[in-house]
Amino acid sequence: MALWFCSARFLVFLFIVSALPIAYIISQERAKTDHHVFHYHSSGFFRECAKWDDQGRRFLVSFLEGGVGEIHVPQNYTRDVVLQEVTVVKDSDLTGNASNGIALDRPRNRLLVAVADVLGNRYSGLAAYDLSTWKRLFLTKLSGPGDEKSMADDVAVDADSNAYVTDVKGSKIWKVGVDGELLSTLTNPLFTPKEWYKSLLGLNGIVYHPDGYLIVIHTLSGNLFKIDLAKGDEVKLIEVAGGPLAFGDGLELIFPTKLVVAAGNPSGRLVESTDGWETASVVAKFKGPMHRLATAATVKDGKVYLNHMFGMGYPRKTHALVELRLPLSLWKNMALWFCSARLFIFLFILSALPIAYIIYQERAETDHHVFHYHSSGFFRESAKWDDESRRFLVTFLEGGVGEIHVPQNYTRDVVLREVTVVKDSDLTGNASLGLALDRPRNRLLVAVADMFGNRYSALAAYDLSTWKRLFLTKLSGSGDEKSLADDVAVDADGNAYVTDVKGSKLWKVGVDGEILSTLTNPLFTPKEWYKSLAGLSGIVYHPDGYLIVIHTLGGYLLKIDLAKGHEVKLIELAGGPLSFGDGLELISPTKLVVAAGNPSGRLVESTDGWETASVVAKFKGPMHRFATAATMKDGKVYLNHMVGMGYPKKTHALVEFVL
């Protein structure tokens, strides 16, 4: 035996054993793929996590040797370009510890980083850094040498900017407050599998769902858990068909019903749920470069990219962010289904059930008052009551303004009539959206926009007596970035503030129609890419000199203090988020009504000047019509519903919000 180890055969064997893996890696690196890969040069071999920062046009990556880097993607980027990593955080206080999972907290313009002693498991922490200056905002010690062994692995942020950090060693979750205070530690028997060896790597990837719960994965068992924050951190095992998700690492929620799991082999799995993550199914798998090991997922421009831990090459290490593509077989199966008889049955049910539901809803008796009116169009975006003229004013999604006069002898069984008062030929092809009454100046302000192309936004003003147009202010055009003027509010001096639901900004327009300024702020952009699809929407002016505005998909309220240089603050909201919030109506200095999807109306109250607020009541109106605006008439709140029913006469509804 000893002679064999000293023979030439042994040397040949060693050469083959070492050469085969190297040859395999070289072939994998040079292989052509049909999916996109961002390659970048790095200073280190190990990159644990990556997240796309859309506002900064950069990937942010965490270093296993400690620190954070950014990979800027220029506007003129082409696929053959190898990008460059630049170190932005190298924290001397954390020398010897790894930077693991990261989470963008865009409303507060910061990056949260899970920090841990990977080899000794003697320290875990959570660090927060300003995304503009990279100044450290806080460093929270989660465990130290005197505690049980732990390893902070990943982090997620809820709607109130509380952070949740997973412990992959001890299978628990730390909850950290917005200012870095350690609030609680969550443990549960479900986190510990019965097989001892599956506890070697426990809770790992974690995401926050906009419906108010966490989804977290257990690496070696492959279990997914749902943790309901509104129910005392209730923990449930998600039943996964097509699982388990063994060796699952980073998670990315790409839609409320779809989750990407970065894992070993296959390197990416698409998981879908149709029942609020009580159960789920693995619907697709993606096999990326096996020699690199996928550890995290992120979304850029609607595409999912998998971060792979290992860099290749020396002295320059090349890392890869690999696009996750659905397998062709999935599309084939879908195509076959669409050609089957089942599709026709499905289409019949799909069309019949909603029609039956709408008829039922329309005929159902209610205990609240509804103003019905006949209209020439199907879509009425916004409505405001004009008490002086006893009429509702409504905007047409096809462009224009109508009035619905309410006579003194009105009775509830009467169906009112809409009369068109504005049909502006200069604005043909554009929608009329939010409107605001400026009674001191006897005028109506209307936000106008190109709904489908997002190539034009404007503010129009009309005289309330003659309907003569007073001014038309172009806010953006075809040469500017895409925008969609959505709603408008007027301050005490007659200045108007128009929200851009596409670009999440505000235009300020002077009393004579001149554009005074454009207001942008990092708080206007949520970290989840899909929440930017519908941004700033409803807006109201508060008599104390500030604006309150809602972010539709983010579901949060913002306070903009005009006396303090347009200072922007996130209003801390209990009982939220206000997802799909649209029009706003201030019914008193302390009470605000939000028109939304379901429930269609919510009453929000504040006792501290709108620094904080609470949802104190909810109202469920006709779901098939979709509430978009609120207004006050004779001390009662009425919700405008966008969709009219019937043909050829379309019947619309202004539904009383019963407080």
XYZ file of C-alpha atoms in Angstrom:
659
model
C 0.000 0.000 0.000
C 2.779 2.399 0.945
C 4.566 1.643 -2.301
C 1.369 2.501 -4.261
C 1.184 5.928 -2.583
C 4.728 6.583 -3.771
C 4.092 5.328 -7.301
C 3.463 7.240 -10.529
C -0.121 5.893 -10.596
C -0.925 7.836 -7.435
C 0.392 11.054 -8.962
C -1.747 10.451 -12.053
C -4.765 9.789 -9.791
C -4.183 13.049 -7.900
C -3.916 14.958 -11.161
C -7.226 13.521 -12.429
C -9.018 14.165 -9.106
C -7.925 17.821 -9.123
C -8.284 18.406 -12.855
C -11.862 17.150 -13.258
C -13.540 19.709 -10.956
C -11.466 22.529 -12.433
C -12.449 21.472 -15.936
C -16.102 21.304 -14.868
C -15.985 24.812 -13.384
C -14.304 26.224 -16.507
C -16.967 24.606 -18.715
C -19.743 25.996 -16.533
C -18.263 29.510 -16.600
C -17.887 29.491 -20.379
C -21.249 27.867 -21.133
C -23.741 30.039 -22.997
C -27.134 30.534 -21.364
C -30.505 31.880 -22.526
C -30.885 33.894 -19.337
C -29.209 37.129 -18.326
C -26.278 37.213 -15.875
C -24.854 40.320 -14.198
C -21.136 39.633 -13.693
C -19.094 41.876 -11.413
C -15.522 42.036 -10.139
C -15.136 41.926 -6.387
C -12.451 42.145 -3.721
C -13.640 38.959 -1.969
C -14.614 35.371 -2.712
C -17.858 35.266 -0.695
C -20.961 37.397 -1.182
C -23.829 36.213 1.019
C -26.778 38.418 0.003
C -27.736 40.881 -2.742
C -30.664 43.280 -3.071
C -31.527 45.650 -5.929
C -31.904 49.319 -4.974
C -34.000 50.764 -7.779
C -33.689 54.374 -6.607
C -29.887 54.166 -6.541
C -29.666 51.927 -9.662
C -27.376 49.544 -7.819
C -27.134 46.105 -6.305
C -26.156 46.105 -2.633
C -24.203 43.030 -1.511
C -23.016 41.762 1.872
C -19.494 40.452 2.474
C -18.935 37.224 4.400
C -15.677 38.784 5.569
C -17.693 41.759 6.869
C -18.950 44.877 5.131
C -21.250 45.973 2.330
C -20.592 46.800 -1.313
C -22.529 48.415 -4.148
C -22.528 47.478 -7.826
C -23.797 50.418 -9.853
C -25.590 49.560 -13.104
C -25.297 52.476 -15.563
C -28.159 53.515 -17.844
C -26.140 52.474 -20.912
C -25.312 49.017 -19.501
C -24.902 46.186 -22.028
C -24.813 42.496 -21.218
C -21.140 41.956 -22.089
C -19.976 44.529 -19.494
C -18.441 43.235 -16.249
C -19.486 45.595 -13.466
C -17.355 46.743 -10.536
C -18.049 46.365 -6.824
C -17.253 49.332 -4.561
C -17.030 48.927 -0.781
C -19.388 51.354 1.005
C -19.375 49.902 4.550
C -16.367 48.510 6.412
C -17.272 48.813 10.086
C -14.221 48.599 12.382
C -16.487 47.848 15.370
C -17.530 44.614 13.655
C -14.127 43.286 12.594
C -14.140 39.487 12.580
C -17.888 39.249 12.010
C -19.700 38.453 8.774
C -22.361 40.572 7.113
C -25.145 38.157 6.169
C -28.725 39.023 5.159
C -29.635 42.591 4.225
C -32.933 44.466 3.826
C -33.687 47.843 2.258
C -35.882 50.111 4.399
C -36.567 52.772 1.748
C -39.205 54.720 3.735
C -36.440 55.533 6.211
C -33.614 55.566 3.619
C -31.545 52.918 5.343
C -30.044 49.460 4.940
C -30.381 46.844 7.681
C -27.609 44.247 7.956
C -27.597 41.020 9.996
C -24.138 40.614 11.525
C -22.712 37.449 13.102
C -19.646 35.549 14.234
C -19.984 32.748 11.671
C -17.307 30.407 13.011
C -17.634 30.793 16.781
C -21.349 31.769 17.025
C -20.455 34.076 19.946
C -21.951 37.297 18.607
C -25.027 38.379 16.655
C -26.138 41.923 15.884
C -28.249 44.130 13.636
C -26.707 47.228 12.074
C -28.495 50.036 10.243
C -26.789 52.397 7.775
C -27.991 55.527 5.964
C -28.331 54.736 2.235
C -27.042 58.142 1.174
C -24.113 58.767 3.539
C -23.474 55.210 4.815
C -23.298 56.601 8.337
C -24.198 53.936 10.903
C -27.555 54.750 12.511
C -27.502 52.044 15.177
C -25.871 48.748 16.125
C -28.021 46.431 18.218
C -26.366 43.538 20.043
C -28.672 40.526 19.811
C -26.467 38.009 21.620
C -22.946 37.875 23.019
C -20.311 35.517 24.487
C -22.369 34.923 27.657
C -25.473 33.796 25.746
C -26.282 30.579 23.946
C -24.646 30.177 20.559
C -26.398 32.065 17.784
C -25.926 33.328 14.257
C -27.981 36.230 12.890
C -28.640 35.229 9.309
C -31.359 37.236 7.554
C -33.561 40.277 8.176
C -36.979 41.566 7.068
C -38.735 44.886 7.734
C -42.460 45.371 8.395
C -44.676 48.318 7.437
C -43.743 50.138 10.667
C -39.995 49.560 10.040
C -39.628 47.012 12.827
C -36.940 44.485 11.869
C -37.104 40.705 12.280
C -33.769 38.842 12.366
C -33.503 35.056 12.037
C -31.085 32.990 14.127
C -29.971 30.091 11.916
C -28.132 28.478 14.833
C -30.745 28.768 17.608
C -33.886 28.828 15.398
C -35.448 31.928 16.866
C -36.360 35.417 15.645
C -35.349 38.714 17.237
C -37.684 41.691 16.829
C -35.890 45.061 16.741
C -37.711 48.398 16.892
C -37.389 51.291 14.489
C -34.680 52.988 16.596
C -32.709 49.812 17.256
C -34.235 48.712 20.553
C -34.499 44.933 21.044
C -38.251 44.395 21.550
C -38.686 40.633 21.853
C -37.421 37.171 20.938
C -39.774 34.745 19.226
C -39.408 31.004 19.793
C -41.769 28.166 18.943
C -41.672 24.335 19.075
C -42.441 24.244 15.336
C -39.032 25.816 14.691
C -37.267 22.662 15.997
C -37.558 19.539 13.796
C -37.537 16.133 15.490
C -34.357 15.006 13.670
C -31.376 16.419 15.615
C -29.219 16.879 12.532
C -31.825 19.163 10.909
C -31.270 21.638 13.734
C -27.703 22.273 12.609
C -29.058 24.911 10.208
C -32.402 26.347 11.309
C -34.403 29.478 10.511
C -32.867 31.324 7.617
C -34.538 33.445 4.896
C -37.369 35.745 5.979
C -39.752 38.164 4.225
C -42.563 40.460 5.344
C -45.906 40.053 3.568
C -47.948 43.262 3.002
C -50.944 41.579 4.672
C -49.143 41.755 8.021
C -47.296 38.490 8.503
C -43.835 36.992 8.084
C -42.815 34.034 5.947
C -39.643 32.265 7.080
C -37.822 29.121 5.924
C -36.036 26.418 7.934
C -32.953 25.430 5.937
C -32.388 21.716 6.611
C -36.000 20.679 7.178
C -37.214 22.725 4.196
C -40.265 23.907 6.147
C -41.994 27.251 5.486
C -43.662 29.066 8.389
C -46.263 31.832 8.500
C -45.980 34.140 11.523
C -49.049 36.358 11.961
C -47.964 39.571 13.699
C -51.561 40.694 14.244
C -52.347 37.502 16.172
C -49.657 37.638 18.831
C -46.940 36.223 16.560
C -48.989 33.071 15.889
C -46.856 30.469 14.068
C -48.255 28.056 11.471
C -46.546 25.481 9.279
C -47.333 26.208 5.616
C -48.253 22.968 3.860
C -46.114 22.950 0.699
C -47.009 20.645 -2.182
C -43.972 19.732 -4.248
C -41.666 20.353 -1.287
C -39.961 20.231 1.118
C -37.732 23.178 0.279
C -34.584 21.547 1.678
C -31.484 23.782 1.805
C -33.679 26.857 1.240
C -31.804 30.062 2.017
C -32.845 33.574 0.939
C -36.469 34.468 0.150
C -37.971 37.163 -2.075
C -41.687 37.929 -2.268
C -42.185 38.918 -5.911
C -45.990 39.200 -5.609
C -48.394 38.711 -2.683
C -49.055 35.176 -3.954
C -45.590 34.252 -5.276
C -42.317 33.619 -3.445
C -38.850 32.787 -4.757
C -36.647 30.511 -2.655
C -32.895 30.605 -3.304
C -31.515 27.147 -2.527
C -28.900 24.537 -3.359
C -30.076 22.351 -6.222
C -32.237 23.471 -7.985
C -30.867 26.928 -7.201
C -34.235 28.675 -7.426
C -37.811 27.563 -6.770
C -41.015 29.485 -7.381
C -43.638 28.867 -4.686
C -47.260 30.009 -5.040
C -50.179 30.308 -2.627
C -53.833 31.100 -3.320
C -55.121 31.062 0.271
C -53.045 33.645 2.110
C -50.081 31.293 2.667
C -51.980 28.684 4.645
C -50.883 26.235 1.946
C -48.559 26.593 -1.052
C -47.149 24.733 -4.050
C -43.796 24.614 -5.822
C -44.813 25.622 -9.353
C -41.410 25.979 -11.030
C -37.735 25.188 -10.510
C -34.634 26.825 -11.942
C -31.225 25.192 -12.207
C -28.427 27.760 -12.200
C -24.635 27.326 -11.948
C -24.191 24.521 -9.364
C -20.583 25.412 -8.566
C -21.535 28.838 -7.171
C -24.402 28.110 -4.652
C -27.449 30.416 -4.684
C -28.020 32.189 -1.337
C -30.395 35.103 -2.004
C -32.912 36.474 -4.499
C -33.851 39.987 -5.562
C -36.032 41.691 -8.191
C -34.822 44.204 -10.780
C -37.185 45.644 -13.400
C -39.671 42.809 -12.919
C -37.052 40.051 -13.247
C -35.731 37.838 -10.458
C -31.982 37.494 -9.972
C -30.266 34.907 -7.765
C -27.178 35.901 -5.829
C -24.508 33.186 -5.851
C -22.085 33.072 -2.966
C -18.818 32.005 -4.589
C -16.687 34.246 -6.780
C -14.316 32.766 -9.358
C -10.874 33.836 -10.521
C -7.732 35.362 -9.023
C -6.683 38.054 -8.196
C -9.938 39.547 -9.477
C -12.898 37.534 -8.233
C -15.882 37.479 -10.578
C -19.324 37.066 -9.037
C -22.645 36.346 -10.746
C -26.226 37.545 -10.282
C -28.181 35.089 -12.434
C -31.643 35.706 -13.886
C -34.217 33.123 -12.803
C -36.192 31.875 -15.803
C -39.256 29.636 -15.647
C -38.730 26.284 -17.436
C -40.221 25.878 -20.900
C -42.157 22.813 -19.718
C -44.268 25.030 -17.460
C -45.377 27.143 -20.417
C -46.080 23.993 -22.472
C -48.315 22.602 -19.764
C -50.190 25.903 -19.597
C -50.616 25.974 -23.381
C -52.080 22.450 -23.373
C -54.511 23.421 -20.623
C -55.685 26.464 -22.571
C -56.524 24.193 -25.505
C -58.595 21.790 -23.397
C -62.348 21.639 -22.764
C -61.666 22.557 -19.148
C -60.839 26.077 -20.285
C -64.318 26.620 -21.725
C -65.945 25.369 -18.538
C -63.653 27.602 -16.535
C -64.484 30.644 -18.722
C -68.201 30.005 -18.357
C -67.942 29.859 -14.562
C -65.608 32.839 -14.545
C -68.119 34.986 -16.436
C -71.332 33.689 -14.833
C -70.338 33.943 -11.182
C -69.328 37.626 -11.217
C -72.496 38.597 -13.106
C -74.629 36.752 -10.558
C -72.714 38.369 -7.724
C -73.139 41.882 -9.204
C -76.895 41.406 -9.684
C -77.183 40.202 -6.095
C -75.175 43.177 -4.787
C -77.193 45.696 -6.804
C -80.510 44.362 -5.478
C -79.412 43.914 -1.878
C -81.047 46.225 0.654
C -78.767 48.345 2.827
C -79.147 50.341 6.024
C -77.125 53.232 4.611
C -78.098 55.858 2.059
C -76.964 55.645 -1.575
C -77.221 58.436 -4.159
C -77.762 56.685 -7.512
C -77.350 58.639 -10.732
C -77.480 57.893 -14.433
C -74.355 58.731 -16.386
C -73.054 58.735 -19.945
C -69.896 56.808 -19.020
C -68.812 53.712 -17.120
C -66.000 55.277 -15.064
C -66.208 58.161 -12.587
C -62.910 58.640 -10.751
C -63.607 61.325 -8.144
C -66.560 63.196 -6.624
C -66.893 66.271 -4.374
C -69.995 67.859 -2.895
C -70.501 71.547 -3.729
C -72.788 72.730 -0.926
C -73.286 76.227 -2.326
C -74.812 74.895 -5.550
C -76.315 71.686 -4.115
C -74.526 69.397 -6.518
C -71.928 66.647 -6.704
C -69.087 67.317 -9.133
C -67.552 64.203 -10.717
C -64.598 63.546 -13.013
C -64.743 61.347 -16.105
C -62.020 58.808 -16.759
C -62.697 59.407 -20.470
C -62.048 63.118 -19.813
C -64.330 65.890 -18.572
C -66.397 66.921 -15.540
C -70.058 66.381 -14.719
C -72.501 67.710 -12.140
C -75.301 65.850 -10.357
C -77.811 68.337 -8.991
C -79.680 67.257 -5.829
C -83.077 69.052 -5.613
C -84.533 70.271 -2.309
C -87.404 67.784 -2.591
C -85.086 64.816 -3.220
C -86.249 61.410 -1.914
C -84.108 58.304 -1.607
C -85.835 56.336 -4.359
C -85.020 58.967 -7.007
C -82.244 58.251 -9.520
C -80.421 61.517 -10.243
C -79.025 62.707 -13.585
C -75.471 63.620 -14.506
C -74.941 66.638 -16.777
C -71.620 67.236 -18.518
C -70.260 70.709 -17.687
C -66.647 70.396 -18.937
C -65.497 68.647 -22.113
C -62.157 70.240 -22.928
C -61.104 69.690 -26.557
C -57.494 70.594 -25.691
C -57.391 67.550 -23.399
C -58.889 64.931 -25.706
C -57.436 61.496 -24.963
C -56.590 62.368 -21.358
C -58.435 61.353 -18.205
C -59.834 63.722 -15.595
C -58.879 62.282 -12.209
C -58.756 63.996 -8.805
C -60.554 67.305 -8.266
C -60.624 69.973 -5.570
C -63.068 72.799 -4.906
C -61.460 76.185 -4.338
C -64.587 78.054 -3.198
C -62.825 81.268 -2.058
C -61.789 81.721 -5.714
C -64.953 80.123 -7.170
C -63.073 77.537 -9.176
C -62.575 73.795 -9.625
C -59.097 72.279 -9.963
C -58.786 69.046 -11.938
C -55.784 66.695 -12.249
C -55.473 65.550 -15.873
C -53.313 62.701 -17.198
C -52.585 60.313 -20.044
C -53.712 57.129 -18.262
C -52.219 54.541 -20.582
C -49.053 56.079 -21.976
C -48.121 58.214 -18.930
C -46.758 60.825 -21.350
C -48.735 63.836 -20.159
C -49.827 65.283 -16.812
C -51.495 68.632 -16.175
C -53.607 70.728 -13.820
C -56.680 72.535 -15.168
C -58.744 75.221 -13.391
C -62.364 76.071 -14.295
C -64.754 78.782 -13.113
C -67.535 77.182 -11.035
C -70.217 79.488 -12.447
C -69.399 79.714 -16.158
C -67.120 76.654 -16.555
C -64.683 78.821 -18.464
C -61.145 77.435 -18.254
C -58.949 79.741 -16.152
C -55.616 78.022 -16.793
C -54.072 74.759 -17.996
C -50.663 73.979 -16.528
C -48.561 71.298 -18.166
C -46.769 69.342 -15.411
C -44.927 66.828 -17.606
C -44.809 65.863 -21.260
C -43.571 63.243 -23.693
C -39.925 64.230 -23.191
C -40.055 63.788 -19.410
C -40.079 60.678 -17.249
C -43.398 58.867 -17.122
C -45.982 60.401 -14.800
C -49.660 60.300 -13.927
C -51.257 63.294 -12.168
C -53.761 61.665 -9.821
C -55.177 63.952 -7.126
C -55.078 67.598 -6.060
C -55.401 69.630 -2.856
C -55.523 73.421 -2.312
C -53.929 75.328 0.574
C -55.194 78.497 2.263
C -53.366 80.719 -0.254
C -54.807 78.974 -3.303
C -51.653 77.009 -4.139
C -52.395 73.544 -5.539
C -50.528 70.294 -4.793
C -50.830 67.507 -7.364
C -49.765 63.901 -6.701
C -47.933 61.805 -9.291
C -49.066 58.207 -8.745
C -46.545 56.913 -11.313
C -43.428 58.821 -10.287
C -44.293 59.304 -6.576
C -43.712 63.036 -6.407
C -45.720 66.225 -5.841
C -46.048 69.261 -8.062
C -46.772 72.612 -6.408
C -48.729 75.008 -8.647
C -49.284 78.665 -7.792
C -52.601 80.469 -7.655
C -52.279 81.657 -11.261
C -51.149 78.307 -12.639
C -47.363 78.673 -12.476
C -45.335 75.588 -11.451
C -43.529 76.565 -8.243
C -41.685 73.366 -7.340
C -41.549 69.582 -7.511
C -41.265 67.691 -4.244
C -39.498 64.314 -4.043
C -38.416 62.332 -0.991
C -36.976 58.838 -0.291
C -40.008 58.134 1.910
C -42.169 58.271 -1.219
C -40.504 55.089 -2.576
C -41.120 51.756 -0.787
C -38.428 49.090 -0.882
C -40.596 46.521 -2.690
C -40.468 47.194 -6.443
C -44.082 46.200 -7.045
C -45.349 48.741 -4.507
C -43.989 51.514 -6.746
C -46.437 50.578 -9.507
C -49.020 52.820 -7.825
C -47.436 55.459 -5.597
C -48.654 58.760 -4.148
C -52.385 59.135 -4.679
C -54.944 60.858 -2.422
C -54.003 64.194 -0.857
C -55.669 66.709 1.490
C -54.689 70.053 2.984
C -54.947 70.343 6.778
C -55.972 73.774 8.165
C -52.907 73.721 10.454
C -50.669 74.168 7.389
C -49.596 70.723 6.237
C -50.551 68.095 3.682
C -51.549 64.494 4.290
C -50.931 62.134 1.382
C -51.308 58.374 0.929
C -49.102 55.883 -0.916
C -51.499 53.458 -2.607
C -49.589 50.150 -2.697
C -47.337 51.020 0.239
C -50.461 51.636 2.322
C -48.869 54.348 4.445
C -49.695 57.991 5.203
C -47.227 60.868 4.984
C -47.313 64.306 6.610
C -45.737 67.156 4.627
C -45.217 70.292 6.689
C -45.345 73.334 4.388
C -44.109 75.687 7.109
C -40.950 73.608 7.603
C -39.633 73.577 4.058
C -41.880 70.706 2.978
C -40.546 68.402 5.699
C -41.802 64.853 5.109
C -42.642 62.439 7.933
C -44.094 58.956 7.916
C -47.245 58.916 10.057
C -47.015 55.930 12.417
C -50.260 54.084 11.847
C -51.908 51.592 14.185
C -54.382 49.216 12.589
C -52.889 49.611 9.118
C -51.490 49.420 6.531
C -53.988 51.276 4.319
C -53.238 49.146 1.268
C -54.911 50.285 -1.969
C -55.811 53.618 -0.353
C -56.955 56.159 -2.927
C -58.945 59.363 -2.272
C -58.806 61.180 1.088
C -61.309 63.470 2.831
C -60.548 65.378 6.036
C -63.875 65.441 7.884
C -62.432 67.220 10.947
C -58.922 68.283 12.000
C -58.486 64.915 13.758
C -60.425 62.578 11.451
C -59.658 61.397 7.931
C -61.584 59.091 5.611
C -59.638 56.887 3.200
C -61.426 55.509 0.145
C -59.884 52.172 -0.729
C -60.425 48.733 -2.147
C -61.692 46.359 0.544
C -62.914 47.571 2.974
C -64.039 50.424 0.742
C -63.750 53.080 3.461
C -61.612 53.486 6.576
C -61.799 56.150 9.265
C -58.408 57.234 10.583
C -57.974 59.391 13.687
C -55.061 61.316 15.196
C -54.766 63.081 18.543
C -51.222 64.454 18.171
C -51.309 66.560 15.018
C -50.904 63.592 12.670
C -47.566 62.433 14.008
C -49.307 59.124 14.730
C -52.762 57.833 13.835
C -55.085 54.844 14.237
C -57.670 53.139 12.047
C -60.784 53.422 14.232
C -63.513 52.214 11.854
C -63.949 50.340 8.585
C -66.842 50.363 6.146
C -67.518 47.675 3.568
C -69.435 49.016 0.592
C -70.266 47.380 -2.761
C -67.086 45.492 -3.669
C -67.946 45.244 -7.375
C -67.840 49.038 -7.827
C -64.478 49.986 -6.197
C -64.284 53.123 -4.028
C -61.930 55.839 -5.287
C -62.874 59.079 -3.491
C -64.729 60.472 -0.463
C -66.702 63.669 0.131
C -68.872 65.315 2.819
C -72.530 66.295 2.420
C -74.647 67.595 5.333
C -72.276 66.068 7.896
C -72.268 62.638 6.239
C -69.446 60.997 4.305
C -70.137 59.563 0.851
C -67.798 57.277 -1.072
C -67.550 57.644 -4.829
C -67.400 54.286 -6.609
C -65.639 54.186 -9.936
C -67.568 51.606 -11.942
C -71.100 52.257 -13.241
C -73.517 49.403 -13.930
C -76.063 48.852 -16.692
C -76.429 49.561 -20.400
C -77.183 51.832 -22.228
C -77.800 53.947 -19.113
C -74.935 53.531 -16.652
C -75.954 53.818 -13.016
C -73.353 55.091 -10.568
C -73.418 55.120 -6.768
C -72.315 57.564 -4.076
C -72.540 55.403 -0.965
C -72.894 56.723 2.588
C -70.001 55.724 4.863
C -71.737 54.700 8.086
C -69.422 55.672 10.955
